[in-house]
Tab-separated table of C-alpha atoms in Angstrom:
chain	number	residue	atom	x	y	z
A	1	UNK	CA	115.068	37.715	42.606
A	2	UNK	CA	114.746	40.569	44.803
A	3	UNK	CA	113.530	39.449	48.002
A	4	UNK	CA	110.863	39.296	49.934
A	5	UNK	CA	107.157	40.023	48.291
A	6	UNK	CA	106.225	43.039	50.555
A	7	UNK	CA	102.933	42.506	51.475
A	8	UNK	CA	100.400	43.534	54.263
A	9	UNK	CA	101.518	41.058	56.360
A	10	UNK	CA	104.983	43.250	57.180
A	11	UNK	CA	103.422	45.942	57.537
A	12	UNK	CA	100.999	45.207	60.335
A	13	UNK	CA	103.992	43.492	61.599
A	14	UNK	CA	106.102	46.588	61.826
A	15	UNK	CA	103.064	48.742	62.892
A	16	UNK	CA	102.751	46.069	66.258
A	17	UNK	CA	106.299	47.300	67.091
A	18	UNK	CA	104.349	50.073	68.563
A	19	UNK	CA	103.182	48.206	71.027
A	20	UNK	CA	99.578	45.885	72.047
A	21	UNK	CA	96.162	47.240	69.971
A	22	UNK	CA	93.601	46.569	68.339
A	23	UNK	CA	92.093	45.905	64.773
A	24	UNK	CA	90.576	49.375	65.849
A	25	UNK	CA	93.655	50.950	66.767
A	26	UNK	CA	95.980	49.422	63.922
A	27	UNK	CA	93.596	50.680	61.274
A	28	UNK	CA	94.044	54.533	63.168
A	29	UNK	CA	97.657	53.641	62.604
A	30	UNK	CA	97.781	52.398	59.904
A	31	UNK	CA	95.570	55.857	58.559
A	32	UNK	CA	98.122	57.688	60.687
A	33	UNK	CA	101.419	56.600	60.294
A	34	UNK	CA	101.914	53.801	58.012
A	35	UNK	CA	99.222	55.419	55.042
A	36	UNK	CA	101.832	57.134	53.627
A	37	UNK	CA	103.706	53.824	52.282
A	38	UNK	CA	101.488	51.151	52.853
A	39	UNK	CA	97.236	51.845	52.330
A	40	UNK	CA	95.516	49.541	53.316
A	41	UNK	CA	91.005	49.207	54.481
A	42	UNK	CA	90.399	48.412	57.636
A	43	UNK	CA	88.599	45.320	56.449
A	44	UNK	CA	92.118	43.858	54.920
A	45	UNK	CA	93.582	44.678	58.008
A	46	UNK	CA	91.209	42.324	60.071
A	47	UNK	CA	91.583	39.449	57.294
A	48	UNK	CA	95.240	39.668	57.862
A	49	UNK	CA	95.300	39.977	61.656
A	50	UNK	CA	93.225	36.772	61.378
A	51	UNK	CA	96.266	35.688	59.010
A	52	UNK	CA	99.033	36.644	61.219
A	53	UNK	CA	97.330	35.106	64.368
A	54	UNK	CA	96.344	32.016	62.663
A	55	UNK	CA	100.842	31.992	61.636
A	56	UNK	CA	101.954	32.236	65.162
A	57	UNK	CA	103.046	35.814	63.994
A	58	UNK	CA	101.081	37.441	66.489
A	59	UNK	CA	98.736	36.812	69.580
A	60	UNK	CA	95.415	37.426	70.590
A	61	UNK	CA	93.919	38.436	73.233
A	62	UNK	CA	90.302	39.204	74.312
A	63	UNK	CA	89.612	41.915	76.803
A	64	UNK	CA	86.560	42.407	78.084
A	65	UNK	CA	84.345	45.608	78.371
A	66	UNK	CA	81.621	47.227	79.946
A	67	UNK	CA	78.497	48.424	77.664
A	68	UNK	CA	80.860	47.657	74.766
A	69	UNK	CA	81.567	44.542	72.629
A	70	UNK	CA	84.692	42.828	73.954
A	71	UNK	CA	87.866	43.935	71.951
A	72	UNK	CA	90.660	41.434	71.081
A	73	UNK	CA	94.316	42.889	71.325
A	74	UNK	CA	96.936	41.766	69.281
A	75	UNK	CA	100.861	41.776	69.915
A	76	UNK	CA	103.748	40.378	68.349
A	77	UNK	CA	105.004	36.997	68.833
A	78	UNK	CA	108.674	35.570	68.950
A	79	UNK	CA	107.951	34.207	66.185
A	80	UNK	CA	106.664	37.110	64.241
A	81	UNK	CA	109.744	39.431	65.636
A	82	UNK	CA	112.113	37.146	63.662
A	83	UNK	CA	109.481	37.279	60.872
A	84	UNK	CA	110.068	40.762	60.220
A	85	UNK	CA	113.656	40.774	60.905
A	86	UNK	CA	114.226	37.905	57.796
A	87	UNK	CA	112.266	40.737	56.106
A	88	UNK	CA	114.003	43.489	56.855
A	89	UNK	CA	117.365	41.131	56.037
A	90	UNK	CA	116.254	40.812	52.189
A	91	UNK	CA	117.023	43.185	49.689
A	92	UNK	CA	113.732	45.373	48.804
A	93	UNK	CA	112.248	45.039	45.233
A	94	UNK	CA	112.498	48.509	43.167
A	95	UNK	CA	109.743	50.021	43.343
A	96	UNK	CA	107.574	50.811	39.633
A	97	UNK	CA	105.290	53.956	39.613
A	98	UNK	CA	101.265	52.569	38.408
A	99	UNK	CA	99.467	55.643	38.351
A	100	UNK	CA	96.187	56.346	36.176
A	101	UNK	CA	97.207	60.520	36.920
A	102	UNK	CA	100.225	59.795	34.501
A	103	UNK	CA	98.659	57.918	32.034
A	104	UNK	CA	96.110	60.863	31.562
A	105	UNK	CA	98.682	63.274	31.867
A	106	UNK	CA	100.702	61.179	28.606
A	107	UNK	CA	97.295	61.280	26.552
A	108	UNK	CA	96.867	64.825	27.717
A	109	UNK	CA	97.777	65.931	23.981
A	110	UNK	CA	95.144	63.872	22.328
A	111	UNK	CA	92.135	64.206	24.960
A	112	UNK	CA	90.840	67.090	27.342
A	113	UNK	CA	93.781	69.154	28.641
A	114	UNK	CA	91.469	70.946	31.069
A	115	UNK	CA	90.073	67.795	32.457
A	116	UNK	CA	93.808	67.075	32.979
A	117	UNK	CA	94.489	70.017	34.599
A	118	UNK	CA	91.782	69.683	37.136
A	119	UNK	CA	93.286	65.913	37.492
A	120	UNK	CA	96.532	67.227	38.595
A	121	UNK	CA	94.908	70.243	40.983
A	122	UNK	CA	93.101	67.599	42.541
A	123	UNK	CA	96.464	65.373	43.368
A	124	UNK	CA	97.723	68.447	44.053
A	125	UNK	CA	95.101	69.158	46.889
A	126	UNK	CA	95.239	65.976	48.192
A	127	UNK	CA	99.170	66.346	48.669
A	128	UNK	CA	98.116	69.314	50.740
A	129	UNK	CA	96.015	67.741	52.925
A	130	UNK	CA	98.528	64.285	53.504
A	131	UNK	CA	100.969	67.265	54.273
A	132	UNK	CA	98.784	69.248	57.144
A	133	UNK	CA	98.223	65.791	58.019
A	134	UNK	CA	101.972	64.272	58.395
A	135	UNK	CA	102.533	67.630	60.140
A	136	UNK	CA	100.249	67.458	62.690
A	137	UNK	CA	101.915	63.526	62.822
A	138	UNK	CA	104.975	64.729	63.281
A	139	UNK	CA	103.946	66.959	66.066
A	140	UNK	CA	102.664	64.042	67.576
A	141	UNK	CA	105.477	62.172	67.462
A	142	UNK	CA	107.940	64.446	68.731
A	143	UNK	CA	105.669	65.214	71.583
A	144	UNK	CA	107.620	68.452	72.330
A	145	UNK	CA	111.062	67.880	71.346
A	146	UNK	CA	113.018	68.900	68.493
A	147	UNK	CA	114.152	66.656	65.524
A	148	UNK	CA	117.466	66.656	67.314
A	149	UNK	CA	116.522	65.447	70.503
A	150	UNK	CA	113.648	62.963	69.321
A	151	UNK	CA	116.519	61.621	67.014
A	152	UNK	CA	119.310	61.272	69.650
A	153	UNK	CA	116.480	59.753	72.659
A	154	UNK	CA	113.580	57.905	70.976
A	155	UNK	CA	113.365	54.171	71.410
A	156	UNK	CA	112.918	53.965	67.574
A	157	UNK	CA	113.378	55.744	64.711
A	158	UNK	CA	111.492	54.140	61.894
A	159	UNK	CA	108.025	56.022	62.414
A	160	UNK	CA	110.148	59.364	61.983
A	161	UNK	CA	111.911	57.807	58.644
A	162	UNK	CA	109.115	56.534	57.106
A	163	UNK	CA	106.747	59.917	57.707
A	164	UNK	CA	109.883	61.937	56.256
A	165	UNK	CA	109.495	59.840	53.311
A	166	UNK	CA	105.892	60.785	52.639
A	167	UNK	CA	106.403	64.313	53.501
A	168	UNK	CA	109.264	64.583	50.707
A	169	UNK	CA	106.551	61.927	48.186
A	170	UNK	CA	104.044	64.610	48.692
A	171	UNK	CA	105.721	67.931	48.339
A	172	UNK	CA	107.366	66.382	45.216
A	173	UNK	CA	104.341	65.798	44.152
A	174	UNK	CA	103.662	69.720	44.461
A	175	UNK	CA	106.628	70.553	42.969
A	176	UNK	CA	106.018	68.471	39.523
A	177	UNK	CA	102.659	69.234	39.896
A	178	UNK	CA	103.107	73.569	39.443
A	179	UNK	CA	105.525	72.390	36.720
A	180	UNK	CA	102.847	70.355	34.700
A	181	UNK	CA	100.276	72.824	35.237
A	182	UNK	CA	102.455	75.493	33.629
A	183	UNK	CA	103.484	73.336	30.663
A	184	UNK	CA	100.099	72.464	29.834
A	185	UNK	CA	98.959	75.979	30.187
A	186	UNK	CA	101.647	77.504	28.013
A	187	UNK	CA	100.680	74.626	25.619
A	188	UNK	CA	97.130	75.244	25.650
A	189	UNK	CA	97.776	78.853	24.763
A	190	UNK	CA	99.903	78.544	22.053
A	191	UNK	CA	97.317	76.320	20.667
A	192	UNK	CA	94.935	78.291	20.980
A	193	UNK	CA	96.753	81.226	19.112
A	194	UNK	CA	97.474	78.971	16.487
């Protein structure tokens, strides 16, 4: 066996280590910071804050507002601390790539090779974007300082880790896709010569 089943329930666990919010303010997070290895709708995130609150994981709170619905605010219990640390303790499952893009990409010989290529310079553009976007994230999160410094002084590291991970996901995914793109178009040529 290899662990733990990751599920959503560590990740909104490890996203509260940021402090109190909201459903509101997890699911900015969660589009944020923890998107880029964990996706998740805002409406699973509610379910499972229900969940975690319902476990003892977490607590609620209700604050009050002015010309706006009351918000509840949710922070991690005792209980839910040692929850993720038993997590963190067991050894992560490998991870398996499911991806429709690569099944298209295998049948790309036998079906529409142009459709494929506009498959992968879509991906492609969307890597872009997550990019400008973990940029502008990690500009955010260093607030100023250099890697260096944020490294040596910040209270945790794990937001920087993680968003290096899905800036070096996505600018692989660059990288293989220019390479597919030119195999398929040197294929496509040669087959058309033929």
């Amino acid at each position: 066996m290899y662990g733990v089943h990751m599920s959503l329930k560590y990740a909104v666990l490890a996203a509260l280590l940021e402090g109190e919010a909201s459903g509101y303010e997890l699911a900015k997070i969660f589009d944020v910071s923890v998107a880029n290895f964990w996706a998740a709708t805002p409406q699973q995130l509610y379910r499972e804050l229900e969940r975690l609150a319902g476990d003892g994981l977490i607590r609620a709170r209700v604050v009050r507002q002015e010309r706006r619905p009351d918000k509840r605010m949710f922070t991690l219990t005792g209980t839910g601390r040692q929850s993720l640390a038993a997590f963190t303790a067991q050894p992560p499952r490998p991870t398996a790539i499911r991806d429709e893009l690569l099944v298209k990409v295998q049948a790309a010989d036998a079906g529409d090779a142009d459709a494929v290529r506009a498959h992968i310079e879509e991906r492609m553009a969307g890597a872009r974007g997550k990019l400008a976007r973990y940029e502008r994230v990690l500009e955010h999160l260093l607030a100023g300082r250099s890697e260096e410094e944020y490294l040596r002084d910040a209270e945790r590291v794990g937001p920087y880790l993680t968003l290096l991970r899905g800036r070096l996901f996505e600018e692989d995914t660059l990288r293989w896709g220019e390479r597919a793109l030119a195999v398929l178009a040197a294929r496509h040529g040669a087959a058309a010569q033929s």
